Coordinates of N, CA and C in Angstrom, one line a residue:
M444 N 151.4 -84.9 148.4 CA 150.5 -84.5 149.4 C 149.1 -85.2 149.3
L445 N 148.6 -85.3 148.1 CA 147.4 -86.0 147.9 C 147.4 -87.4 148.3
I446 N 148.5 -88.1 148.0 CA 148.6 -89.5 148.5 C 148.6 -89.6 150.0
L447 N 149.2 -88.7 150.7 CA 149.2 -88.7 152.1 C 147.8 -88.5 152.7
I448 N 147.0 -87.6 152.0 CA 145.7 -87.4 152.5 C 144.8 -88.6 152.2
E449 N 145.0 -89.2 151.1 CA 144.2 -90.4 150.8 C 144.5 -91.5 151.8
I450 N 145.8 -91.7 152.1 CA 146.2 -92.7 153.1 C 145.7 -92.4 154.5
S451 N 145.8 -91.1 154.9 CA 145.3 -90.8 156.2 C 143.8 -90.9 156.3
C452 N 143.1 -90.7 155.2 CA 141.6 -90.8 155.2 C 141.2 -92.3 155.3
S453 N 142.0 -93.1 154.7 CA 141.6 -94.5 154.7 C 142.2 -95.3 155.8
Y454 N 143.1 -94.8 156.5 CA 143.8 -95.5 157.6 C 142.7 -95.8 158.7
G455 N 142.7 -97.0 159.1 CA 141.8 -97.4 160.2 C 140.4 -97.7 159.8
R456 N 140.1 -97.5 158.5 CA 138.7 -97.8 158.0 C 138.6 -99.2 157.8
K457 N 137.6 -99.8 158.2 CA 137.3 -101.3 157.9 C 136.9 -101.5 156.5
K458 N 137.4 -102.5 155.9 CA 137.0 -102.8 154.6 C 135.6 -103.4 154.6
N459 N 134.8 -102.9 153.7 CA 133.4 -103.4 153.7 C 133.4 -104.6 152.7
K460 N 133.3 -105.8 153.2 CA 133.3 -107.0 152.3 C 131.9 -107.3 151.8
T461 N 131.0 -106.5 152.0 CA 129.6 -106.8 151.5 C 129.6 -106.5 150.0
N462 N 129.1 -107.4 149.3 CA 128.9 -107.2 147.9 C 127.8 -106.3 147.6
K463 N 128.0 -105.3 146.8 CA 126.9 -104.3 146.6 C 125.6 -104.9 146.1
N464 N 125.7 -106.1 145.4 CA 124.6 -106.8 144.9 C 123.8 -107.5 146.0
D465 N 124.4 -107.6 147.2 CA 123.7 -108.2 148.3 C 122.4 -107.3 148.7
Y466 N 122.5 -106.1 148.4 CA 121.4 -105.2 148.8 C 120.3 -105.2 147.8
A467 N 120.5 -105.7 146.6 CA 119.6 -105.6 145.5 C 118.3 -106.4 145.9
N468 N 118.4 -107.5 146.6 CA 117.2 -108.3 146.9 C 116.6 -108.0 148.3
K469 N 117.1 -107.0 149.0 CA 116.6 -106.7 150.3 C 115.7 -105.4 150.2
K470 N 114.6 -105.4 150.9 CA 113.8 -104.3 151.0 C 114.2 -103.4 152.2
A471 N 114.1 -102.1 151.9 CA 114.4 -101.2 153.0 C 113.2 -101.2 154.0
P472 N 113.4 -101.0 155.2 CA 112.2 -101.0 156.1 C 111.4 -99.8 155.8
T473 N 110.1 -99.9 155.9 CA 109.2 -98.8 155.7 C 109.1 -97.9 156.9
S474 N 109.4 -96.7 156.6 CA 109.4 -95.7 157.7 C 108.0 -95.2 158.0
N475 N 107.8 -94.7 159.2 CA 106.5 -94.2 159.6 C 106.2 -93.0 158.7
L476 N 107.2 -92.1 158.4 CA 106.9 -91.0 157.5 C 106.4 -91.4 156.2
F477 N 107.1 -92.4 155.6 CA 106.7 -92.9 154.3 C 105.3 -93.5 154.3
A478 N 105.0 -94.3 155.3 CA 103.7 -94.9 155.4 C 102.6 -93.9 155.6
T479 N 102.9 -92.8 156.3 CA 101.9 -91.7 156.5 C 101.7 -91.0 155.2
Y480 N 102.8 -90.8 154.5 CA 102.8 -90.1 153.2 C 101.9 -90.9 152.2
V481 N 102.2 -92.2 152.1 CA 101.4 -93.0 151.1 C 99.9 -93.1 151.6
S482 N 99.7 -93.2 152.8 CA 98.3 -93.2 153.4 C 97.5 -91.9 153.0
K483 N 98.2 -90.8 153.0 CA 97.6 -89.5 152.6 C 97.3 -89.5 151.1
L484 N 98.2 -90.0 150.4 CA 98.0 -90.0 148.9 C 96.8 -90.9 148.6
R485 N 96.6 -92.0 149.3 CA 95.5 -92.9 149.0 C 94.2 -92.2 149.2
E486 N 94.1 -91.2 150.0 CA 92.9 -90.4 150.2 C 92.5 -89.7 149.0
N487 N 93.4 -89.4 148.1 CA 93.2 -88.5 146.9 C 93.3 -89.3 145.6
V488 N 93.8 -90.5 145.7 CA 94.0 -91.3 144.4 C 93.0 -92.4 144.4
K489 N 92.2 -92.5 143.3 CA 91.3 -93.6 143.1 C 92.1 -94.9 142.9
E490 N 91.6 -96.0 143.6 CA 92.2 -97.3 143.4 C 91.1 -98.2 142.8
V491 N 91.6 -99.1 141.8 CA 90.7 -100.0 141.2 C 91.1 -101.4 141.5
S492 N 90.2 -102.3 141.5 CA 90.5 -103.7 141.8 C 91.0 -104.5 140.6
V493 N 91.6 -105.6 140.9 CA 92.1 -106.5 139.9 C 90.9 -107.0 139.0
D494 N 89.8 -107.3 139.6 CA 88.6 -107.8 138.9 C 88.1 -106.7 137.9
D495 N 88.1 -105.5 138.4 CA 87.6 -104.4 137.5 C 88.5 -104.2 136.3
V496 N 89.8 -104.2 136.5 CA 90.7 -104.1 135.4 C 90.7 -105.2 134.4
A497 N 90.6 -106.5 135.0 CA 90.5 -107.7 134.2 C 89.2 -107.6 133.3
A498 N 88.1 -107.2 133.9 CA 86.8 -107.1 133.2 C 86.9 -106.1 132.1
A499 N 87.5 -105.0 132.3 CA 87.7 -103.9 131.3 C 88.6 -104.4 130.2
L500 N 89.6 -105.1 130.5 CA 90.5 -105.6 129.4 C 89.8 -106.7 128.5
K501 N 88.9 -107.4 129.1 CA 88.2 -108.5 128.4 C 87.0 -107.9 127.6
A502 N 86.6 -106.7 127.9 CA 85.4 -106.1 127.3 C 85.5 -105.9 125.8
G503 N 86.7 -105.7 125.3 CA 86.8 -105.5 123.9 C 88.3 -105.7 123.4
P504 N 88.5 -105.6 122.1 CA 89.8 -105.8 121.6 C 90.8 -104.7 122.0
K505 N 90.2 -103.5 122.2 CA 91.0 -102.3 122.6 C 90.4 -101.7 123.9
P506 N 91.2 -101.7 125.0 CA 90.7 -101.2 126.2 C 90.3 -99.7 126.1
T507 N 89.4 -99.3 126.9 CA 88.9 -97.9 126.9 C 89.8 -97.0 127.8
F508 N 90.9 -97.6 128.3 CA 91.8 -96.8 129.2 C 93.2 -97.2 128.9
H509 N 94.1 -96.4 129.4 CA 95.5 -96.7 129.2 C 96.0 -97.4 130.5
L510 N 96.7 -98.5 130.3 CA 97.2 -99.3 131.4 C 98.8 -99.2 131.3
F511 N 99.3 -98.6 132.4 CA 100.8 -98.4 132.4 C 101.4 -99.1 133.6
D512 N 102.5 -99.8 133.3 CA 103.4 -100.5 134.2 C 104.5 -99.5 134.6
V513 N 104.5 -99.2 135.9 CA 105.6 -98.2 136.4 C 106.7 -98.9 137.2
R514 N 106.8 -100.2 137.0 CA 107.8 -100.9 137.7 C 109.2 -100.7 137.0
E515 N 110.2 -101.3 137.5 CA 111.5 -101.2 136.9 C 111.6 -102.1 135.7
T516 N 112.5 -101.8 134.8 CA 112.7 -102.6 133.6 C 112.8 -104.1 133.8
T517 N 113.6 -104.4 134.8 CA 113.8 -105.9 135.2 C 112.5 -106.5 135.6
E518 N 111.7 -105.8 136.3 CA 110.4 -106.4 136.7 C 109.5 -106.6 135.5
W519 N 109.4 -105.6 134.6 CA 108.7 -105.6 133.4 C 109.1 -106.8 132.5
N520 N 110.4 -107.0 132.4 CA 110.9 -108.1 131.6 C 110.6 -109.5 132.2
E521 N 110.3 -109.6 133.4 CA 109.9 -110.9 134.0 C 108.5 -111.3 133.9
G522 N 107.6 -110.4 133.5 CA 106.2 -110.7 133.4 C 105.4 -109.4 133.6
R523 N 104.2 -109.4 132.9 CA 103.4 -108.2 132.9 C 102.0 -108.5 132.6
I524 N 101.1 -107.5 132.9 CA 99.7 -107.6 132.6 C 99.5 -107.4 131.1
P525 N 98.7 -108.2 130.4 CA 98.5 -108.0 129.0 C 98.0 -106.6 128.7
Q526 N 98.4 -106.1 127.5 CA 98.0 -104.8 127.0 C 98.5 -103.6 127.8
A527 N 99.4 -103.8 128.7 CA 100.1 -102.7 129.4 C 101.2 -102.1 128.6
F528 N 101.4 -100.8 128.8 CA 102.5 -100.1 128.2 C 103.5 -100.0 129.3
Y529 N 104.8 -100.0 128.9 CA 105.9 -99.8 129.9 C 106.3 -98.3 129.8
T530 N 106.4 -97.7 130.9 CA 107.0 -96.3 130.9 C 108.0 -96.2 132.1
G531 N 107.9 -97.0 133.1 CA 108.8 -96.9 134.2 C 108.5 -95.7 135.0
R532 N 108.6 -95.8 136.3 CA 108.3 -94.7 137.2 C 109.2 -93.5 137.0
G533 N 110.4 -93.7 136.6 CA 111.4 -92.6 136.4 C 111.1 -91.7 135.2
N534 N 110.4 -92.2 134.3 CA 110.1 -91.5 133.0 C 108.6 -91.1 132.8
L535 N 107.8 -91.5 133.8 CA 106.4 -91.3 133.6 C 105.9 -89.9 133.3
E536 N 106.3 -89.0 134.1 CA 105.9 -87.6 133.9 C 106.4 -87.0 132.6
R537 N 107.6 -87.4 132.2 CA 108.1 -86.9 130.9 C 107.4 -87.5 129.7
D538 N 107.1 -88.8 129.8 CA 106.6 -89.6 128.6 C 105.1 -89.7 128.5
I539 N 104.3 -89.3 129.6 CA 102.9 -89.6 129.6 C 102.1 -89.0 128.4
E540 N 102.5 -87.8 128.1 CA 101.7 -87.1 127.0 C 101.8 -87.8 125.7
H541 N 102.9 -88.5 125.5 CA 103.1 -89.3 124.2 C 102.0 -90.4 124.1
Y542 N 101.7 -91.0 125.2 CA 100.7 -92.1 125.2 C 99.3 -91.6 125.5
A543 N 99.1 -90.6 126.4 CA 97.8 -90.1 126.8 C 97.8 -88.6 126.7
P544 N 97.7 -88.1 125.5 CA 97.7 -86.6 125.3 C 96.6 -85.8 125.9
D545 N 95.4 -86.5 126.1 CA 94.2 -85.8 126.7 C 94.2 -86.0 128.2
V546 N 94.1 -84.9 128.9 CA 94.1 -85.0 130.4 C 92.9 -85.7 130.9
F547 N 91.9 -85.9 130.1 CA 90.7 -86.6 130.5 C 90.6 -88.1 130.2
D548 N 91.7 -88.6 129.5 CA 91.8 -90.0 129.3 C 91.8 -90.8 130.6
D549 N 91.2 -92.0 130.6 CA 91.3 -92.9 131.7 C 92.6 -93.6 131.8
I550 N 93.3 -93.5 132.9 CA 94.6 -94.1 133.1 C 94.7 -94.9 134.3
V551 N 95.2 -96.2 134.1 CA 95.4 -97.1 135.3 C 96.9 -97.4 135.4
L552 N 97.4 -97.2 136.5 CA 98.8 -97.4 136.8 C 99.0 -98.6 137.7
Y553 N 100.0 -99.4 137.5 CA 100.3 -100.5 138.4 C 101.8 -100.7 138.6
C554 N 102.2 -101.2 139.8 CA 103.6 -101.5 140.1 C 103.5 -102.9 140.7
A555 N 104.5 -103.2 141.5 CA 104.5 -104.6 142.0 C 103.5 -104.8 143.1
G556 N 103.3 -103.8 144.0 CA 102.4 -104.0 145.1 C 101.4 -102.8 145.4
G557 N 101.4 -101.8 144.5 CA 100.5 -100.7 144.7 C 100.9 -99.5 145.3
V558 N 102.2 -99.4 145.7 CA 102.7 -98.2 146.4 C 103.3 -97.2 145.4
R559 N 104.2 -97.7 144.5 CA 104.8 -96.8 143.5 C 103.7 -96.2 142.6
S560 N 102.7 -97.1 142.3 CA 101.6 -96.6 141.4 C 100.8 -95.5 142.1
I561 N 100.6 -95.6 143.4 CA 99.9 -94.5 144.1 C 100.7 -93.2 144.0
I562 N 102.0 -93.3 144.2 CA 102.8 -92.1 144.1 C 102.8 -91.5 142.7
A563 N 102.9 -92.4 141.7 CA 102.8 -92.0 140.3 C 101.5 -91.4 139.9
A564 N 100.4 -92.0 140.4 CA 99.1 -91.4 140.1 C 98.9 -90.0 140.7
D565 N 99.4 -89.8 141.9 CA 99.4 -88.5 142.5 C 100.2 -87.5 141.6
A566 N 101.3 -87.9 141.1 CA 102.1 -87.0 140.3 C 101.3 -86.6 139.0
L567 N 100.7 -87.6 138.4 CA 99.9 -87.3 137.2 C 98.7 -86.4 137.5
Q568 N 98.1 -86.6 138.6 CA 97.0 -85.7 139.0 C 97.5 -84.3 139.2
R569 N 98.7 -84.1 139.8 CA 99.3 -82.8 139.9 C 99.6 -82.2 138.6
M570 N 99.9 -83.0 137.6 CA 100.2 -82.5 136.3 C 98.9 -82.1 135.6
G571 N 97.8 -82.5 136.1 CA 96.5 -82.1 135.5 C 95.6 -83.2 134.9
Y572 N 96.1 -84.4 135.0 CA 95.3 -85.6 134.6 C 94.1 -85.8 135.5
K573 N 93.0 -86.0 135.0 CA 91.7 -86.0 135.8 C 91.2 -87.4 136.1
N574 N 91.6 -88.4 135.4 CA 91.0 -89.8 135.6 C 92.1 -90.8 135.7
V575 N 92.9 -90.7 136.8 CA 94.0 -91.6 137.1 C 93.7 -92.5 138.2
S576 N 94.0 -93.8 138.1 CA 93.7 -94.8 139.1 C 95.0 -95.6 139.3
S577 N 95.0 -96.3 140.5 CA 96.1 -97.2 140.8 C 95.5 -98.6 141.0
L578 N 96.1 -99.6 140.5 CA 95.6 -101.0 140.7 C 96.0 -101.4 142.2
V579 N 94.9 -101.7 142.9 CA 95.1 -102.2 144.3 C 96.0 -103.5 144.3
G580 N 97.1 -103.4 145.1 CA 97.9 -104.6 145.2 C 98.8 -104.9 144.0
G581 N 98.7 -104.1 143.0 CA 99.6 -104.1 141.8 C 99.7 -105.5 141.1
Y582 N 100.8 -105.7 140.5 CA 101.1 -106.9 139.7 C 101.0 -108.2 140.6
G583 N 101.4 -108.0 141.9 CA 101.4 -109.1 142.8 C 100.0 -109.6 143.0
A584 N 99.0 -108.7 143.2 CA 97.6 -109.0 143.4 C 97.1 -109.6 142.1
W585 N 97.4 -109.1 141.0 CA 97.0 -109.6 139.7 C 97.4 -111.1 139.5
K586 N 98.7 -111.3 139.8 CA 99.2 -112.7 139.6 C 98.6 -113.6 140.7
S587 N 98.4 -113.2 141.9 CA 97.8 -114.0 143.0 C 96.4 -114.4 142.7
A588 N 95.7 -113.5 141.9 CA 94.3 -113.7 141.5 C 94.2 -114.7 140.4
G589 N 95.3 -115.1 139.8 CA 95.3 -116.1 138.7 C 95.0 -115.5 137.4
K590 N 95.1 -114.2 137.3 CA 94.8 -113.5 136.0 C 95.9 -113.7 135.0
E591 N 95.6 -113.6 133.7 CA 96.6 -113.8 132.7 C 97.7 -112.9 132.8
I592 N 98.9 -113.4 132.6 CA 100.1 -112.6 132.5 C 100.9 -112.9 131.2
V593 N 101.7 -111.9 130.8 CA 102.5 -112.1 129.6 C 103.9 -112.4 130.2
V594 N 104.5 -113.5 129.8 CA 105.8 -113.9 130.2 C 106.7 -113.8 128.9
P595 N 107.9 -113.2 129.0 CA 108.7 -113.0 127.9 C 109.2 -114.4 127.3
R596 N 109.5 -114.4 126.0 CA 110.1 -115.6 125.4 C 111.3 -116.0 126.1
G597 N 111.6 -117.3 126.1 CA 112.8 -117.8 126.8 C 112.5 -118.2 128.2
K598 N 111.4 -117.9 128.7 CA 111.0 -118.3 130.1 C 110.2 -119.6 130.0
T599 N 110.3 -120.5 130.9 CA 109.6 -121.7 130.9 C 108.3 -121.5 131.7
Y600 N 107.4 -122.5 131.6 CA 106.2 -122.4 132.4 C 106.4 -122.3 133.9
S601 N 107.4 -123.1 134.3 CA 107.7 -123.1 135.8 C 108.3 -121.8 136.2
D602 N 108.9 -121.0 135.3 CA 109.4 -119.7 135.7 C 108.3 -118.8 136.1
R603 N 107.1 -119.0 135.5 CA 106.0 -118.1 135.8 C 105.7 -118.1 137.3
E604 N 106.0 -119.1 138.0 CA 105.7 -119.1 139.5 C 106.6 -118.1 140.2
E605 N 107.7 -117.8 139.6 CA 108.7 -116.9 140.3 C 108.2 -115.5 140.2
Y606 N 107.3 -115.1 139.3 CA 107.0 -113.7 139.1 C 105.9 -113.3 140.0

């Protein structure tokens, strides 16, 4: 009976020949609801410029703030801002206290373009963190501004242009 059900459920269904990896490099369209949501978050989350973060990192051997990369692991492995910690967006709320136990610590978050970091900053503020910022434009803006990046071993100089 189970076999008949499976056959009847699949009968007439077109085979999807699209490779599931074809979707990996495509961005979903931004919905109006999502754009409105992020816009509202921006009203309550402080954003800092690339130049401000770069200046703070150059000010001394140890920054006076925590810099967290909330991108995916694959993005982190392709290149990152010096002195950043990786936590990933999916683990941020769980792991933040390990790195920043004081809710008054200064925290700067970045992602690829500044959207995931806005959402993450809002989450940390809801947890009780008082001094959370998001890097305007994220890693993309950092790289476009010609700021120093850390590229993993095994990558060539020309690979840097891809990040």
